[in-house]
Amino acid sequence: MPTFSPLLIICIFFAMFICSCRPQEDIPQSLENITEYISIDGFNIPRLLSSAEQLSFATASAASPNHQRALLKSVVQLFPEDRVEVGHAELEMAYLDLGTDYRNSLPEQRMNAASSYQKIALKYSSLPEIAAKALWYYGWISADLLQMKSIGQSSFRTIVDLYAEQPIAWSSFTPWTSINLAQEYDKPLQSQLQTSITWGELALLELIRHAPKPENGLTYYYSLVSYLPENTIITAALTLLAKRTDLTSNTVSAIKTEIDSASFTQKQQKELKELLLTTKQEGRQ
């Protein structure tokens, strides 16, 4: 098997499930200094000084789903004018619609989550970091969980059309953990790690994965290459194409050409070509 398999894509996707992709937050104040609480859905929620702190606390706290939703609601209720933080809170609440484990979610839960993400994408269309993520989740739920592939593909194409250059940010450990540390910090801890991966690249990977025909997949691949993505993204895309069982002699030749032209090591090229040759190609002409 190639060094970089479709598991890479899965790892990227699930990294996003646990990362809020939100802006750098301030170091929250100590819980000992909090004197004001608000009641939401039967839970007493501490009121912090800023929306960034409130969001950080809401997403870092180990809580039951109902408690988690109440914590996220506190961001929306206390800081309604801070659209970025509120948008991230709404994204987190939409994911809670899938239940404790999306793999065991019921059809109605999936439909509710998809509807929530669709509404968020429309509401925050002027905020790419919110809209792009909402569209990606809407596409993923539609294509993979609801098996409504055409709707999912449409959502991924919208990302490519409108938010292709929007970078994805990976969250490190949340600054909220600093309340448990004795030392003082001179500056905020880094909660967002910038990468060169964009939402457009991930959307094109999904379009390649769900392409109805190998020719469609190759077209999306050529679009992906135009963004000059990292080698890991290129390898993941070529692996998705090479694993298809409906390749024709022409598409096999085209994939080989792309493997040869990519900046791979000899080992990577060999492994990809072996995958291409050994995968059972049903219907190949």
mmCIF file of C-alpha atoms in Angstrom, residues 23 40 58 62 77 81 83-84 89 127 164 173 183-184 189-190 193 196 201-202 219-220 223 231 239 241 256 271 283:
data_model
loop_
_atom_site.group_PDB
_atom_site.id
_atom_site.type_symbol
_atom_site.label_atom_id
_atom_site.label_comp_id
_atom_site.label_asym_id
_atom_site.label_seq_id
_atom_site.Cartn_x
_atom_site.Cartn_y
_atom_site.Cartn_z
ATOM 1 C CA PRO A 23 -9.015 32.475 16.037
ATOM 2 C CA ILE A 40 -29.072 28.226 30.684
ATOM 3 C CA ALA A 58 -17.335 26.081 26.190
ATOM 4 C CA ALA A 62 -15.691 17.987 29.419
ATOM 5 C CA GLN A 77 -26.507 34.865 24.403
ATOM 6 C CA GLU A 81 -22.375 41.015 18.372
ATOM 7 C CA ARG A 83 -20.127 37.070 14.946
ATOM 8 C CA VAL A 84 -16.939 35.038 14.543
ATOM 9 C CA ALA A 89 -20.319 28.207 18.698
ATOM 10 C CA LEU A 127 -17.300 35.064 6.972
ATOM 11 C CA ALA A 164 -11.235 27.848 -2.221
ATOM 12 C CA PHE A 173 -4.565 22.654 23.245
ATOM 13 C CA GLN A 183 2.678 30.275 36.284
ATOM 14 C CA GLU A 184 1.826 33.591 34.663
ATOM 15 C CA LEU A 189 -0.926 30.696 24.174
ATOM 16 C CA GLN A 190 -1.229 29.754 20.530
ATOM 17 C CA LEU A 193 -1.834 26.627 13.962
ATOM 18 C CA SER A 196 -1.085 25.591 3.889
ATOM 19 C CA GLU A 201 -8.292 21.458 -1.502
ATOM 20 C CA LEU A 202 -10.293 19.342 0.921
ATOM 21 C CA THR A 219 -10.967 16.789 -13.962
ATOM 22 C CA TYR A 220 -11.213 17.591 -10.261
ATOM 23 C CA SER A 223 -8.182 21.585 -10.609
ATOM 24 C CA ASN A 231 2.515 16.418 -1.590
ATOM 25 C CA THR A 239 -4.595 7.172 -4.289
ATOM 26 C CA LEU A 241 -8.130 7.714 -8.270
ATOM 27 C CA LYS A 256 0.436 7.115 -14.436
ATOM 28 C CA GLU A 271 3.825 2.097 -4.418
ATOM 29 C CA GLY A 283 -14.959 -2.826 -16.498
#
